[in-house]
Amino acid sequence: MSTIKPQTAILLLYCPDKAGIVSAVTGFISVNKGNILYLDQHVDSVDKILFMRIEWDLTEFIIPKEKINEYFQTLYAQKYGMYFRLYFNDCKPRMALFVSGMSHCLFDILARYTANEWFVEIPLIISNHSSLQEVAKRFGIAFHVFPITPENKIEQETRQLALMHELRINFIVLARYMQIVSENFISHYPHRIINIHHSFLPAFVGAKPYHAAYERGVKLIGATSHYVTSDLDAGPIIEQDITRISHKDSVNDLIHKGQDLEKIVLSRAIEKHIERKILTYKNKTIIFG
Amino acid sequence: MSTIKPQTAILLLYCPDKAGIVSAVTGFISVNKGNILYLDQHVDSVDKILFMRIEWDLTEFIIPKEKINEYFQTLYAQKYGMYFRLYFNDCKPRMALFVSGMSHCLFDILARYTANEWFVEIPLIISNHSSLQEVAKRFGIAFHVFPITPENKIEQETRQLALMHELRINFIVLARYMQIVSENFISHYPHRIINIHHSFLPAFVGAKPYHAAYERGVKLIGATSHYVTSDLDAGPIIEQDITRISHKDSVNDLIHKGQDLEKIVLSRAIEKHIERKILTYKNKTIIFG
Amino acid sequence: MSTIKPQTAILLLYCPDKAGIVSAVTGFISVNKGNILYLDQHVDSVDKILFMRIEWDLTEFIIPKEKINEYFQTLYAQKYGMYFRLYFNDCKPRMALFVSGMSHCLFDILARYTANEWFVEIPLIISNHSSLQEVAKRFGIAFHVFPITPENKIEQETRQLALMHELRINFIVLARYMQIVSENFISHYPHRIINIHHSFLPAFVGAKPYHAAYERGVKLIGATSHYVTSDLDAGPIIEQDITRISHKDSVNDLIHKGQDLEKIVLSRAIEKHIERKILTYKNKTIIFG
Amino acid sequence: MSTIKPQTAILLLYCPDKAGIVSAVTGFISVNKGNILYLDQHVDSVDKILFMRIEWDLTEFIIPKEKINEYFQTLYAQKYGMYFRLYFNDCKPRMALFVSGMSHCLFDILARYTANEWFVEIPLIISNHSSLQEVAKRFGIAFHVFPITPENKIEQETRQLALMHELRINFIVLARYMQIVSENFISHYPHRIINIHHSFLPAFVGAKPYHAAYERGVKLIGATSHYVTSDLDAGPIIEQDITRISHKDSVNDLIHKGQDLEKIVLSRAIEKHIERKILTYKNKTIIFG
């Protein structure tokens, strides 16, 4: 939901927990005339790791925007052994959409895009066949077909990567894209490829999860959005949800009911990513509120 | 979910409960060589009313399709004091869509329509202003603007009704249409106008329910689809759902989170209506599974 | 919820689907002056199997109660190849409770029992140690301790079975009983032992599912009640539910939040079983409404 | 879930938002050698109010425990216009339970209490009649009957208050207590009386909400726990949840299904209160995670 906001900086970080870190970071901002708009922190009491998301108003901040990263690195990140990322709320992320034959996630994303629900740019849609070309056209978005065979996969991925590089793509959404992307491909967008899997992971990994759910006789079906890693359907989970089914539902009913889940669960994950509310650590996500 | 199905008849009925009715109706079908594919019945034990939905394969049914209504009326409906409706699964219902400025429900409906998810025809979209004209155009559906003022309302509704009559519209969906339709208008489509209200009815009837929910400090927000009656937001409820919110959510966050609810709750109601799974009785719905 | 009801018969059945079965069964009841209070049927369109639950008022039924089973067997079950079970609503099922150290499910069950929420008799509680003896005492229920070691397991199960036989136990509830029961034990109560597993099956089968859920970083945790079969945690699922968790939740938080799920999901399954609303077929349940 | 924790202080506060407050409060703790274990803050961007909950390890904190309140008041609360409350994690709150005839909430609370799930003391149960005396006895808790009539209400409340004063009761839980408590009574425990209302407030305020829900034909029923204020069922909402119902459910079914909701929703609210995770502001709650 866009509302008029001042220019802000968003800092996501984690580091070994130690007394004084929150005070140090908030002090850095306050002393330099930044006004904290949001702060959430979490301590993993098993691993003794502190996670933090902090957003502050830059209007009167005395450190120039382009110097904040360097100053923070020098003054705090080194000292506390921090992993951190700094974002600015006026920098619009650029997203590539990968699809195959099913349209429900694509429509849900493009409807939000058209309604300016998200602060994001979608310069292109990539597909392994042309069936959704017409949809892309309706929304006026470039649509590129890269047919994939076992033989040409690496070559096609190289071309996809080049195209995305040229268009300065920040992250990728696999909106029911029915191809497994290679380890090399993933390595170009580590924890920046969001996939939707049509089951309640880790149940029903892999192909045909609704068929498997039907066979098992579950009473709830689910959908899971996660960052893609080289382990199939095993990357950090961002969001999950479920819906109730019954013995009356056929496999087709599961597929049908699941589509509403899939599109909502995927869109929620995209939104969290766009809003820079996600940190990944040890194959899990920390999602700030 | 469309799968290849034989031609079927669907009978929805209610009547005072009496021993032997289920046996009589199933006997009527069996004796005449219909194969029952679905039967669900429910007895309201307070009012002693029997509700039933029964669907049977017409392939070998010996009563001609166009005579079934008359035979059933003569042989059973009179005898048992039944209210009933007979449908055929190959008759595609025709739906009119009413919208105003918000696009989320419209997109959700048109995405399903485009993907042939529903067995329905949408010959037109009506709006009180032109802001969503572009969306309708993308999907190739006729879009008619009827600006409404207190002065021209009756006249405009008359024109809308004429247009819908001409296009043989069976039912109407108000997809966040921000006008109250008149009693006369409703009387042309009794229990055939589906509205989505953006609250968990009967809480927060009327305008600005998200603002009211925010003021009250609820922990869940809801959406309700219902048939329109002359009492504002008080018609038979078809479907409701909720989502969790917290003190962190502003009114804008509620509006944003609520949109996903609204579109899903509205689309579920439309689907039940299209599938002839709804009976209304005493300002309530019986929804067959 | 007990309300004053007439004496009824409940028939649960399945058989190969054929035209005329519903009509035949309802005819059998109507002709013999039974009044159908409930009928629900479902056709598995893949396997072409008809499932039915039908309940009728016996007040004026002309076939004597003790003859119904035989008549139905002779007249219909043989003809249509039916599997069926006949129950009477005035026959109170007798349930054995198995527990170990955790009290939450036990309390939930005994609270309902004490409040007469269920039409059931609980003549005994069996445990592998004595820690919950005090709870049983408070509710005035016999508590038997059978310590289990790898060496004495078969012997102890034999004694448990003898005790349950003596007390005419109809079905068993494992209310967080931390022992795996043997195949022989199960064979005495086929599809009549209800277990609660503290995960969303089939995810996290076996021991320590909350630890596994924590490791995987899921965003929802679940609980599953199912009939025990000789495959661990793989029997027919009766009921499942989930609750939302976040990165803030430790393993202990999952265990804690899961307990509310477990007790409710187990109690819902027990209730469905007591009300004779469950049929099992091909390792799945059909749950009538 | 109790785990071994160091002694901690918990500070809940709100005040007009201003730059530097988070930094000041965290600085106060860090400088004095407290280690922050938890911090959550929220800014109401409409009213410009900052809400904060902060918990820190007192092991090496250099300000004596009994002086913290005074120091914080002098150094920060006055300066920033803060409302604040300071708690210590080793101070066990004392809770009075009020009940009438229904046992489900009572059992749920006492089961948790017996299992040491909560860090709370329950010195007494008060009721307006004796029907649940037996339950209290089983759990070994003092049970006091105060029959209420319009004539003796004020007098009985005075005696209840005296008894609770004597037993140093910190907060009260109305666990389906079927009496409306007076404004005077409430004034002794402002925002410290938790009630469970058996509807999704603000729908169905007052008596017989399940009957009203049945009449209206809703598809979901709810339960709401809230702090009692002098406006009936209109106090700050702590927790809500819902469950799905259908046209098949009678009023008795709603009552039955609602009981599971009521007990869980009430117990969640009690837990949040015991853990000092709730702030109230303007008839709403801020619930920290």
PDB file of C-alpha atoms in Angstrom, chain A residues 19, chain D residues 5-11 28-30 32-38 54-69 71-72 86-91 276:
ATOM      1  CA  ALA A  19      25.230  -6.602  24.971  1.00  0.00           C
TER       2      ALA A  19
ATOM      3  CA  LYS D   5      15.951 -17.902  32.375  1.00  0.00           C
ATOM      4  CA  PRO D   6      18.008 -15.310  34.187  1.00  0.00           C
ATOM      5  CA  GLN D   7      16.232 -12.702  36.251  1.00  0.00           C
ATOM      6  CA  THR D   8      14.912 -10.039  33.913  1.00  0.00           C
ATOM      7  CA  ALA D   9      13.103  -6.735  33.948  1.00  0.00           C
ATOM      8  CA  ILE D  10      10.261  -6.061  31.515  1.00  0.00           C
ATOM      9  CA  LEU D  11       9.416  -2.503  30.622  1.00  0.00           C
ATOM     10  CA  PHE D  28      20.066   3.440  29.647  1.00  0.00           C
ATOM     11  CA  ILE D  29      20.092  -0.341  29.753  1.00  0.00           C
ATOM     12  CA  SER D  30      23.410  -0.899  27.974  1.00  0.00           C
ATOM     13  CA  ASN D  32      24.221   0.127  33.116  1.00  0.00           C
ATOM     14  CA  LYS D  33      25.294  -3.337  31.965  1.00  0.00           C
ATOM     15  CA  GLY D  34      21.906  -4.799  31.230  1.00  0.00           C
ATOM     16  CA  ASN D  35      21.768  -7.164  28.256  1.00  0.00           C
ATOM     17  CA  ILE D  36      18.694  -6.616  26.086  1.00  0.00           C
ATOM     18  CA  LEU D  37      16.976  -9.950  25.411  1.00  0.00           C
ATOM     19  CA  TYR D  38      13.907  -8.624  23.658  1.00  0.00           C
ATOM     20  CA  ILE D  54      11.898  -4.225  26.286  1.00  0.00           C
ATOM     21  CA  GLU D  55      13.247  -7.022  28.441  1.00  0.00           C
ATOM     22  CA  TRP D  56      16.764  -7.225  29.769  1.00  0.00           C
ATOM     23  CA  ASP D  57      18.935  -9.513  31.828  1.00  0.00           C
ATOM     24  CA  LEU D  58      19.454  -8.108  35.323  1.00  0.00           C
ATOM     25  CA  THR D  59      22.409 -10.343  36.236  1.00  0.00           C
ATOM     26  CA  GLU D  60      24.997  -7.596  35.889  1.00  0.00           C
ATOM     27  CA  PHE D  61      22.674  -4.601  35.886  1.00  0.00           C
ATOM     28  CA  ILE D  62      24.187  -2.041  38.196  1.00  0.00           C
ATOM     29  CA  ILE D  63      20.976  -0.335  39.307  1.00  0.00           C
ATOM     30  CA  PRO D  64      19.366  -2.288  42.170  1.00  0.00           C
ATOM     31  CA  LYS D  65      16.104  -3.925  41.185  1.00  0.00           C
ATOM     32  CA  GLU D  66      14.027  -1.907  43.620  1.00  0.00           C
ATOM     33  CA  LYS D  67      15.454   1.369  42.326  1.00  0.00           C
ATOM     34  CA  ILE D  68      14.882   0.842  38.600  1.00  0.00           C
ATOM     35  CA  ASN D  69      11.352   2.209  38.627  1.00  0.00           C
ATOM     36  CA  TYR D  71      15.444   5.951  38.159  1.00  0.00           C
ATOM     37  CA  PHE D  72      13.542   5.335  34.964  1.00  0.00           C
ATOM     38  CA  LEU D  86       7.904  -2.216  35.026  1.00  0.00           C
ATOM     39  CA  TYR D  87       7.692  -5.941  35.811  1.00  0.00           C
ATOM     40  CA  PHE D  88      10.145  -8.567  36.938  1.00  0.00           C
ATOM     41  CA  ASN D  89      10.032 -12.052  35.496  1.00  0.00           C
ATOM     42  CA  ASP D  90      10.337 -13.696  38.928  1.00  0.00           C
ATOM     43  CA  CYS D  91       7.190 -12.073  40.286  1.00  0.00           C
ATOM     44  CA  ARG D 276       3.234  -8.930  30.296  1.00  0.00           C
TER      45      ARG D 276
END
